[in-house]
Coordinates of C-alpha atoms and ligand atoms in Angstrom, one line a residue:
M148 CA -13.1 -6.0 9.4
A149 CA -11.0 -5.7 6.0
V150 CA -12.1 -7.7 3.3
F151 CA -10.1 -8.5 0.2
N152 CA -11.8 -5.5 -2.3
R153 CA -10.6 -5.8 -6.0
A154 CA -11.6 -2.0 -6.1
D155 CA -9.6 -1.1 -3.4
I156 CA -6.6 -2.3 -5.0
R157 CA -3.8 0.1 -5.0
S158 CA 0.1 -0.9 -5.8
L159 CA 2.8 -0.3 -3.5
D160 CA 4.4 2.8 -5.6
E161 CA 0.9 4.0 -5.3
V162 CA 0.8 4.3 -1.7
K163 CA 4.4 5.2 -1.1
Q164 CA 3.8 8.1 -3.6
T165 CA 0.2 9.9 -2.8
G166 CA 1.7 9.0 1.0
Y167 CA -1.4 7.6 1.4
G168 CA -3.2 7.3 5.0
M169 CA -0.3 9.9 6.1
P170 CA 0.7 11.6 8.5
D171 CA -1.9 9.7 11.1
K172 CA -5.1 9.0 8.9
P173 CA -5.8 5.3 8.7
E174 CA -6.5 3.9 5.5
T175 CA -7.2 0.5 4.1
F176 CA -6.3 -0.7 0.6
S177 CA -5.8 -3.8 -1.0
A178 CA -2.2 -5.3 -2.2
R179 CA -0.6 -8.3 -3.5
A180 CA 2.7 -8.5 -2.8
T181 CA 5.4 -10.8 -2.3
I182 CA 6.9 -10.8 1.6
M183 CA 10.6 -10.4 1.0
H184 CA 11.2 -11.1 5.1
I185 CA 9.5 -11.0 8.2
K186 CA 11.1 -9.5 12.0
S187 CA 10.5 -12.2 13.4
D188 CA 11.1 -10.7 17.4
N189 CA 8.8 -8.6 18.9
I190 CA 5.5 -10.0 17.0
S191 CA 3.2 -9.3 20.1
Y192 CA 3.4 -7.6 23.6
P193 CA 1.3 -7.6 26.2
A194 CA -1.1 -4.1 26.0
C195 CA -3.6 -2.5 28.3
P196 CA -7.2 -3.2 27.6
T197 CA -8.5 0.0 28.1
P198 CA -10.0 1.2 24.7
N199 CA -7.4 3.8 23.1
C200 CA -4.5 3.6 25.5
N201 CA -2.5 0.2 23.9
K202 CA 0.2 1.3 26.3
K203 CA 2.5 -1.7 27.1
V204 CA 1.7 -3.5 30.7
I205 CA 3.8 -4.6 33.4
E206 CA 3.3 -8.1 35.2
D207 CA 3.4 -7.2 38.6
A208 CA 2.3 -10.1 41.1
G209 CA 0.1 -11.7 38.5
K210 CA -1.4 -8.5 37.8
W211 CA -0.8 -6.2 34.3
K212 CA -0.1 -2.8 35.3
C213 CA -0.7 -0.1 33.3
E214 CA 1.1 3.4 33.9
K215 CA -0.7 5.6 31.9
C216 CA -4.4 4.4 33.4
S217 CA -3.0 3.5 37.0
Q218 CA -4.8 0.6 36.8
S219 CA -4.1 -3.3 36.9
F220 CA -5.6 -5.8 35.0
S221 CA -6.1 -9.8 35.6
A222 CA -5.0 -10.1 31.9
P223 CA -3.0 -8.2 28.8
E224 CA -5.0 -8.1 25.6
H225 CA -1.7 -9.1 23.1
R226 CA -1.2 -6.4 20.1
F227 CA 0.3 -7.6 17.3
V228 CA 3.3 -5.4 15.5
L229 CA 4.1 -6.8 12.5
H230 CA 6.9 -5.4 10.3
F231 CA 7.8 -7.1 7.3
L232 CA 9.4 -5.8 4.4
C233 CA 7.7 -6.7 0.8
E234 CA 7.6 -5.9 -3.2
Ligands
ZN222 ZN1 -3.7 1.8 29.8

C-alpha cells in the first residue's frame, strides 16, 4: 500500500532523467503534479484472477476464460490502466 511520504518525493524530471524504475523494476515515489489530461477510454479491463497472470479474459457463456491459463472463472478481476499526462 503506497502512502504519501515526504522523504519519497521526487520531481517528475528527476524520475525521467535517472530512469527510475527502468527497465522493468517497479519503484514507488511521491510527487505533486497537476494532471493535464486523462485518457478516458479503457480505464479498466477484465483480467485473469490467477496471481501474476493479468491476461485479459474473454466472456463466454457467463464464464470468463483465460487463454493463457486455459481456465474459466466465474468473475474477472478488473485491472485499472490509467494513462495521464501531467506536469
Ligand atoms: Zn490467466
